[in-house]
PDB file of C-alpha atoms in Angstrom:
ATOM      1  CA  UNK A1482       0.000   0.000   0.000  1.00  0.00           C
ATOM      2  CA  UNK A1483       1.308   3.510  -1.208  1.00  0.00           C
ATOM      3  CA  UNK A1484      -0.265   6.237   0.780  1.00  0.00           C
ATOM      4  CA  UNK A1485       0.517   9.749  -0.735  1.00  0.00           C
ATOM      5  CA  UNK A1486      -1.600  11.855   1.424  1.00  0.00           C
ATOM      6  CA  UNK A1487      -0.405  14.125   3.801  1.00  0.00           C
ATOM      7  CA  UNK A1488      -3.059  14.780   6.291  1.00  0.00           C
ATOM      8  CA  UNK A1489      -2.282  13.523   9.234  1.00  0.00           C
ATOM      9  CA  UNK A1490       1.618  14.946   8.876  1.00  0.00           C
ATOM     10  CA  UNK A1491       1.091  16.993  11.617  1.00  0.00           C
ATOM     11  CA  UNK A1492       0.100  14.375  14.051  1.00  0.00           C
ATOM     12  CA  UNK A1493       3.150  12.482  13.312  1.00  0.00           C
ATOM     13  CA  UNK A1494       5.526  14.906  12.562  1.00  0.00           C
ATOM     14  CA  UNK A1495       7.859  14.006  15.555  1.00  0.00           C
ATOM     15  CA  UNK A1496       7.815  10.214  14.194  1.00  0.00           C
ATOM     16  CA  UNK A1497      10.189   8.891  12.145  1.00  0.00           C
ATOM     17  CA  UNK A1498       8.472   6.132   9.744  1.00  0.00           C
ATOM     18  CA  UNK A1499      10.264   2.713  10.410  1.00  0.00           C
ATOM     19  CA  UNK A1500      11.295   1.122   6.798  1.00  0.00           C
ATOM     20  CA  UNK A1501      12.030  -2.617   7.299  1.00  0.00           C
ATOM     21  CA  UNK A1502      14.060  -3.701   4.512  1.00  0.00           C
ATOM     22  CA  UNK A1503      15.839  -6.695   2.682  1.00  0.00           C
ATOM     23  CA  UNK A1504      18.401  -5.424   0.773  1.00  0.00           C
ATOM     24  CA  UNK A1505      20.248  -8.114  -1.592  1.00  0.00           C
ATOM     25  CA  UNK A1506      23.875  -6.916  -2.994  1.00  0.00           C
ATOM     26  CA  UNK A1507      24.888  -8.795  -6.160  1.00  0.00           C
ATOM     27  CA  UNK A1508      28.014  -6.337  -7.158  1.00  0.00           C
ATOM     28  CA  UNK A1509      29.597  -7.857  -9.530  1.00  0.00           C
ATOM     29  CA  UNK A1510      32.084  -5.286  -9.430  1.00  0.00           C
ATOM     30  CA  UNK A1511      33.229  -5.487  -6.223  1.00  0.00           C
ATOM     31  CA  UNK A1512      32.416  -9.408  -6.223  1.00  0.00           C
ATOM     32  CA  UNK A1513      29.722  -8.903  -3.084  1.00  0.00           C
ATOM     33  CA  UNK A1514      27.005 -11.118  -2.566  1.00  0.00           C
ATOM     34  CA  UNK A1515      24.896 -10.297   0.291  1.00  0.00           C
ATOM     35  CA  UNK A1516      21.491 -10.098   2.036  1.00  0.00           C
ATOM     36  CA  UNK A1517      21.462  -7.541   4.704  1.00  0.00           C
ATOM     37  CA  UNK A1518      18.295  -7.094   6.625  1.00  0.00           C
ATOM     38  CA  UNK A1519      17.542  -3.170   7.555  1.00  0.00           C
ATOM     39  CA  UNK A1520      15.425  -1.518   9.622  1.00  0.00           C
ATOM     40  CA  UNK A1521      15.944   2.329   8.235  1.00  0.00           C
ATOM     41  CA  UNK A1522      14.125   5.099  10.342  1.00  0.00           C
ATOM     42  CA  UNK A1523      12.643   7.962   7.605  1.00  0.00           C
ATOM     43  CA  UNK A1524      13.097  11.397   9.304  1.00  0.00           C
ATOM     44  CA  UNK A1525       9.623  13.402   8.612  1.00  0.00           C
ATOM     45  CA  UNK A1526      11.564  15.864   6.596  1.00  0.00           C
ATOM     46  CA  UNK A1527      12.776  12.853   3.993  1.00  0.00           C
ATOM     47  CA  UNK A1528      11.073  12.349   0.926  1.00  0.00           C
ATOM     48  CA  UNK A1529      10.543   8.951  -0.537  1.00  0.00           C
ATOM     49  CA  UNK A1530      13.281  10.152  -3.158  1.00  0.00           C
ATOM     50  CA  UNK A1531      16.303  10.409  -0.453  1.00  0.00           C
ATOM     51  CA  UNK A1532      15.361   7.368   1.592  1.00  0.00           C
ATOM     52  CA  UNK A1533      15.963   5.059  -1.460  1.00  0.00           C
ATOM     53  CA  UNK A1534      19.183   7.256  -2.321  1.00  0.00           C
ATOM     54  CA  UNK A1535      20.115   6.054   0.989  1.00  0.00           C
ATOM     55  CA  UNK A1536      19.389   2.624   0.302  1.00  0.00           C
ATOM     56  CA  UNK A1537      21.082   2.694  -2.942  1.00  0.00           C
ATOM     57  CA  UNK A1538      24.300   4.199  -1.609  1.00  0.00           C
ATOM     58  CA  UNK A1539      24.394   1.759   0.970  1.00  0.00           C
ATOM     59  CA  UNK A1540      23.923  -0.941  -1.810  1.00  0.00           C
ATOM     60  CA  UNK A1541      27.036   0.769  -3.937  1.00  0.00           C
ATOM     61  CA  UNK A1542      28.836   0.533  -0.821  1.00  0.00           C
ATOM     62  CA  UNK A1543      27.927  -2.657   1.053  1.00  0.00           C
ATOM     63  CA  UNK A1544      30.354  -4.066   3.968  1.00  0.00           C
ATOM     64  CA  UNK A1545      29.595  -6.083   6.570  1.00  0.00           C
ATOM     65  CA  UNK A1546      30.359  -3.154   8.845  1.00  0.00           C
ATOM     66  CA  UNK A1547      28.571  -0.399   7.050  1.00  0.00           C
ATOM     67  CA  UNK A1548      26.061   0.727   8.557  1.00  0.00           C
ATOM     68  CA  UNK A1549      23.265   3.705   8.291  1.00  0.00           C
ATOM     69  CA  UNK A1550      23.578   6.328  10.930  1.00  0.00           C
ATOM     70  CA  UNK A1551      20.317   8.940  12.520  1.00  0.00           C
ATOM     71  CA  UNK A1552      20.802  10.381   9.467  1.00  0.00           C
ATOM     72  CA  UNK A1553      18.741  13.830   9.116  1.00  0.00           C
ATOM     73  CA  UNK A1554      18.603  14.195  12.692  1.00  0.00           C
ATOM     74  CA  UNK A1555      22.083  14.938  13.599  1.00  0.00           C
ATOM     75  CA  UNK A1556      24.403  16.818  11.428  1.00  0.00           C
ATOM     76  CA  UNK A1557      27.742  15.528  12.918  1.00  0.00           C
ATOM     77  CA  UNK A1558      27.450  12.517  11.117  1.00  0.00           C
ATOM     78  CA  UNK A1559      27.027  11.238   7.558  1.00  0.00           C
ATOM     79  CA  UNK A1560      23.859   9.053   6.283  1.00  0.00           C
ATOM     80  CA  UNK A1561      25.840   5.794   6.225  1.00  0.00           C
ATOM     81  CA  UNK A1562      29.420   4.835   7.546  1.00  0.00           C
ATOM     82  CA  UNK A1563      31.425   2.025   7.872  1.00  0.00           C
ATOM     83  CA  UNK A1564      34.303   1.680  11.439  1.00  0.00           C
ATOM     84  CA  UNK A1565      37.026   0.136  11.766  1.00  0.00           C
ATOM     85  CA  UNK A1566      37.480  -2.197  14.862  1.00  0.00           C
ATOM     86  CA  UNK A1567      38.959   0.907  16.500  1.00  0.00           C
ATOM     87  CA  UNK A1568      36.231   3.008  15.972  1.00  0.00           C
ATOM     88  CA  UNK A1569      38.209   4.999  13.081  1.00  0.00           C
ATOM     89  CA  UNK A1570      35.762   6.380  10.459  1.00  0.00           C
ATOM     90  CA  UNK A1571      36.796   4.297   7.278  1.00  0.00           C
ATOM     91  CA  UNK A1572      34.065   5.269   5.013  1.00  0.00           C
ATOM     92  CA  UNK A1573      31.894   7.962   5.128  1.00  0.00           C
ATOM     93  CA  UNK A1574      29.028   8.453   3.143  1.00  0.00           C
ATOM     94  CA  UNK A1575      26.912  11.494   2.235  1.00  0.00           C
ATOM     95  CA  UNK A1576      23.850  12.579   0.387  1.00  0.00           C
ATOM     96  CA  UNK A1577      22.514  15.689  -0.894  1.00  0.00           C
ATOM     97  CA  UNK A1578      24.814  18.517  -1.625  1.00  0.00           C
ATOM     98  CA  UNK A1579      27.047  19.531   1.263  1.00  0.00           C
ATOM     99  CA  UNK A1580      28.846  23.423   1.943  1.00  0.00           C
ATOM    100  CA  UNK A1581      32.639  23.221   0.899  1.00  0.00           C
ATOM    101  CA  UNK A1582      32.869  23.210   4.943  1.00  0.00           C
ATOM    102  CA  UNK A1583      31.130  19.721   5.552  1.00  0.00           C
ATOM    103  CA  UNK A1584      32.658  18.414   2.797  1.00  0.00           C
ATOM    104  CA  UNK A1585      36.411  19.256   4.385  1.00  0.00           C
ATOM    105  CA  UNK A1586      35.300  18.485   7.890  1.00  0.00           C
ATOM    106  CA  UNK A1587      33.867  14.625   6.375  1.00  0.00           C
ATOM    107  CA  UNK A1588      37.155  14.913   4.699  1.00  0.00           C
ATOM    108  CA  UNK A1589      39.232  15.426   7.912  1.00  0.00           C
ATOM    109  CA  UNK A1590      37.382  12.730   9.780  1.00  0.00           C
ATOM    110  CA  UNK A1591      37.164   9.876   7.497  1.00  0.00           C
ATOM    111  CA  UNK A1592      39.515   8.048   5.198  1.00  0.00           C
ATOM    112  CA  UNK A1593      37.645   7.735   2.185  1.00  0.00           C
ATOM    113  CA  UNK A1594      34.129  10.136   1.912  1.00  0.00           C
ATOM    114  CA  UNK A1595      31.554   9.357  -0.670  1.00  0.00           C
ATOM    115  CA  UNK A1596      29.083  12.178  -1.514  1.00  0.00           C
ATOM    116  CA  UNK A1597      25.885  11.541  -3.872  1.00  0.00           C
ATOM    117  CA  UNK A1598      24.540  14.472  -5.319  1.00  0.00           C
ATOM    118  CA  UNK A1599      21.244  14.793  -6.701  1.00  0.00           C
ATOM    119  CA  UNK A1600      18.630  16.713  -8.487  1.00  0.00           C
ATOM    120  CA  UNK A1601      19.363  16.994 -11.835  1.00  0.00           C
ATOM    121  CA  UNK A1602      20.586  20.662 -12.486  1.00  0.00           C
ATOM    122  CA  UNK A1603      20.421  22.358  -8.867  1.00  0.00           C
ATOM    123  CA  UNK A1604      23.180  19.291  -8.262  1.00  0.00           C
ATOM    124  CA  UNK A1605      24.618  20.371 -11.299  1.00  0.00           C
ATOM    125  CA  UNK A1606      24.939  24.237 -10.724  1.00  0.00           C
ATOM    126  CA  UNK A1607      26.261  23.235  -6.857  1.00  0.00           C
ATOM    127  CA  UNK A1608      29.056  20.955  -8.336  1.00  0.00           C
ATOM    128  CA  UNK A1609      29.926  23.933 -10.505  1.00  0.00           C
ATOM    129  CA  UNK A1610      30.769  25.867  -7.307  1.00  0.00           C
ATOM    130  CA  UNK A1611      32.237  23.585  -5.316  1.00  0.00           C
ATOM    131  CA  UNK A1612      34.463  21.416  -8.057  1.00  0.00           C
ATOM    132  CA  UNK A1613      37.632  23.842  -7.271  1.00  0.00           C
ATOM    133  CA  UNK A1614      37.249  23.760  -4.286  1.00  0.00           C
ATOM    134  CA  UNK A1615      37.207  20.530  -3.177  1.00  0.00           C
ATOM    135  CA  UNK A1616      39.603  19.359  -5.906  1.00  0.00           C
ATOM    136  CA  UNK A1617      42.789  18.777  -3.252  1.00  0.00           C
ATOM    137  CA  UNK A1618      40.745  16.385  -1.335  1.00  0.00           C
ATOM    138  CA  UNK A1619      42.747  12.822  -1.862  1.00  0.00           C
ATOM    139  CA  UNK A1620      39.617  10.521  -0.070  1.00  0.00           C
ATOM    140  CA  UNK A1621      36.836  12.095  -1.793  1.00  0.00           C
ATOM    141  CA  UNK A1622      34.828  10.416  -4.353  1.00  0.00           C
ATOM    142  CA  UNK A1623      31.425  12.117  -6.280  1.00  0.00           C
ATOM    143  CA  UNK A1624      29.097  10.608  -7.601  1.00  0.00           C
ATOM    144  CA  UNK A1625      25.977  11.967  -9.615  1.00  0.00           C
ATOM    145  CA  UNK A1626      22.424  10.162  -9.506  1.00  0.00           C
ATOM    146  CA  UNK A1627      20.344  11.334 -12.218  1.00  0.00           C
ATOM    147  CA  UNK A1628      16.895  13.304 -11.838  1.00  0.00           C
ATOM    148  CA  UNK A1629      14.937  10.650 -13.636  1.00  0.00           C
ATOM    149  CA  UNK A1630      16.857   7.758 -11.925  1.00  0.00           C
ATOM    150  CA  UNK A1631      16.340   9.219  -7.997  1.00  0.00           C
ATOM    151  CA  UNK A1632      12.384  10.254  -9.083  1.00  0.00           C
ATOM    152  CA  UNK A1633      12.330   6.654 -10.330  1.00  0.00           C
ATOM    153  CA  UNK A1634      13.303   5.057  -7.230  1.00  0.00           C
ATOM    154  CA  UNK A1635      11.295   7.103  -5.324  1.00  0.00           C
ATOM    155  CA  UNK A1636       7.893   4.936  -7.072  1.00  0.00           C
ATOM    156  CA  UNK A1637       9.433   1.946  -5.360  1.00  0.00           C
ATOM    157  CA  UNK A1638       9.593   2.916  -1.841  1.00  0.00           C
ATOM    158  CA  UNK A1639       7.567   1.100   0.443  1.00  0.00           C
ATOM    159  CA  UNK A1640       7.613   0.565   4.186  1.00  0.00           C
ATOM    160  CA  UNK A1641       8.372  -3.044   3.492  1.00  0.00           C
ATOM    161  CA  UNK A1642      10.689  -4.207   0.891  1.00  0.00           C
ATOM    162  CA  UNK A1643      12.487  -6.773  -0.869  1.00  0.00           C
ATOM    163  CA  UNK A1644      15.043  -4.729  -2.986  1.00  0.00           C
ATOM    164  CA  UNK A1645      17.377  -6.325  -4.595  1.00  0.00           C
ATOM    165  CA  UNK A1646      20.396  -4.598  -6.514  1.00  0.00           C
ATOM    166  CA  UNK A1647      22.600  -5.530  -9.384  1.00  0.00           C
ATOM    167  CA  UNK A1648      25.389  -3.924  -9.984  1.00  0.00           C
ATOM    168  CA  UNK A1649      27.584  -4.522 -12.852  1.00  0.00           C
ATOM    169  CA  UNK A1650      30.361  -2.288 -15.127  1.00  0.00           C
ATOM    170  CA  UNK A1651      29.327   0.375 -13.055  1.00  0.00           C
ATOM    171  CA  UNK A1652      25.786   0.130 -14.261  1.00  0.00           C
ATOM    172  CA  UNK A1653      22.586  -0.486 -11.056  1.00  0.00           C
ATOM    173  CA  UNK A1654      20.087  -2.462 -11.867  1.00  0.00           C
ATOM    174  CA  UNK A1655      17.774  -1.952  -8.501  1.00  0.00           C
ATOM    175  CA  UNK A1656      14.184  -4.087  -8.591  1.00  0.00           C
ATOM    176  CA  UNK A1657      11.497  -4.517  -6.277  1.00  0.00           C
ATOM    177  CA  UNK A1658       8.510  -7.426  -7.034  1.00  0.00           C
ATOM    178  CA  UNK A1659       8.341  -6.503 -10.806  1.00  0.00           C
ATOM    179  CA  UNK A1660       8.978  -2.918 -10.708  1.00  0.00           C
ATOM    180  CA  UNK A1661      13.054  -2.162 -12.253  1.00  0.00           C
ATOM    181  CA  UNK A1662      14.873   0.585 -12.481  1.00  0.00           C
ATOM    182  CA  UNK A1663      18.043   0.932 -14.491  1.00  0.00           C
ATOM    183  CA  UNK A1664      20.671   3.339 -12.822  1.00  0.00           C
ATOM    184  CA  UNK A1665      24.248   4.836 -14.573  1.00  0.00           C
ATOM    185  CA  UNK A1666      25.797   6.586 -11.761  1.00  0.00           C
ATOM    186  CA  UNK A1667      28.492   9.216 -12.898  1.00  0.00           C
ATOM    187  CA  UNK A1668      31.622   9.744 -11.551  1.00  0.00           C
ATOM    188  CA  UNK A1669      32.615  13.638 -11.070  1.00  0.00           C
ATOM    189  CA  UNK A1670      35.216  12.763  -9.014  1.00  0.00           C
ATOM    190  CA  UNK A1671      37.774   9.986  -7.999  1.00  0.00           C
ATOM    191  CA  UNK A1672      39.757   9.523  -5.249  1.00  0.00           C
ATOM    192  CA  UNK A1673      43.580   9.931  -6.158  1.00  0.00           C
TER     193      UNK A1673
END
């Protein structure tokens, strides 16, 4: 059941949603084959759109020690991360599209920081601005989602779901029951 209304926002405002989730990994890529079940909290303020960005980047990303964070409700950490057994921040992994100044601070704390913009041309015009900028960081990798991609996603949200992700040559292949969607992900930037 997709409900689309609104109405009772209010009400639940202070709620998170609770997403229970079975998320299956074939990256052929990275040669990772894995099930990992999730329970992912969706902040009020997160659209359908960003909570499947965040289930996709976890996908792209998947460890047996990466794991989602609060998220929207704290800004001191990233969506996703993955810690070494001494509690060092290996991978850090963002969403949206950060100031130059969260960027250098993820930077600083993590060894390797993964951003996914978003949003067709506002991500565009930000990457624009912030390109130069963050050009001397060695750990940080960017990584575009496409407008139609995301807003394709977003139809296969649901607060229980079998997703199951395919990744191959770079190309995402993410499905849920019958419904597919085809992702190309594009690299702005690489790590050195």
């Amino acid at each position: 059941m997709h409900c689309g209304h609104q109405g009772f926002g209010n009400v639940m405002a202070q709620n998170s949603l609770i997403y229970k989730v079975e998320l299956s990994v074939s990256d052929m890529d990275r040669h990772y084959y894995e099930t990992h079940k999730l329970t992912v909290a969706k902040h009020p303020s997160e659209t359908d759109e960003r909570l499947m960005v965040r289930l996709l980047a976890y996908a792209l990303n998947a460890h047996e020690h990466l794991e989602m964070t609060k998220g929207l409700s704290t800004d001191s950490e990233p969506d996703i991360w993955q810690k070494s057994l001494s509690d060092e921040i290996d991978v850090w992994v963002a969403l949206g599209l950060p100031s130059e100044k969260i960027i250098r601070q993820s930077c600083n704390k993590a060894e390797r920081v993964i951003l996914y913009p978003y949003g067709g041309k506002t991500a565009e015009v930000w990457w624009d601005k912030t390109r130069n900028g963050t050009a001397r960081f060695d750990n940080l990798v960017v990584v575009n989602l496409a407008e139609g991609d995301t807003a394709a996603l977003a139809k296969l949200a649901s607060r229980a779901m079998k997703l199951q992700v395919h990744i191959q040559d770079g190309d995402v292949m993410v499905s849920v029951d019958d419904s597919v969607v085809y992702l190309t992900p594009t690299l702005w930037k690489d790590a050195a």
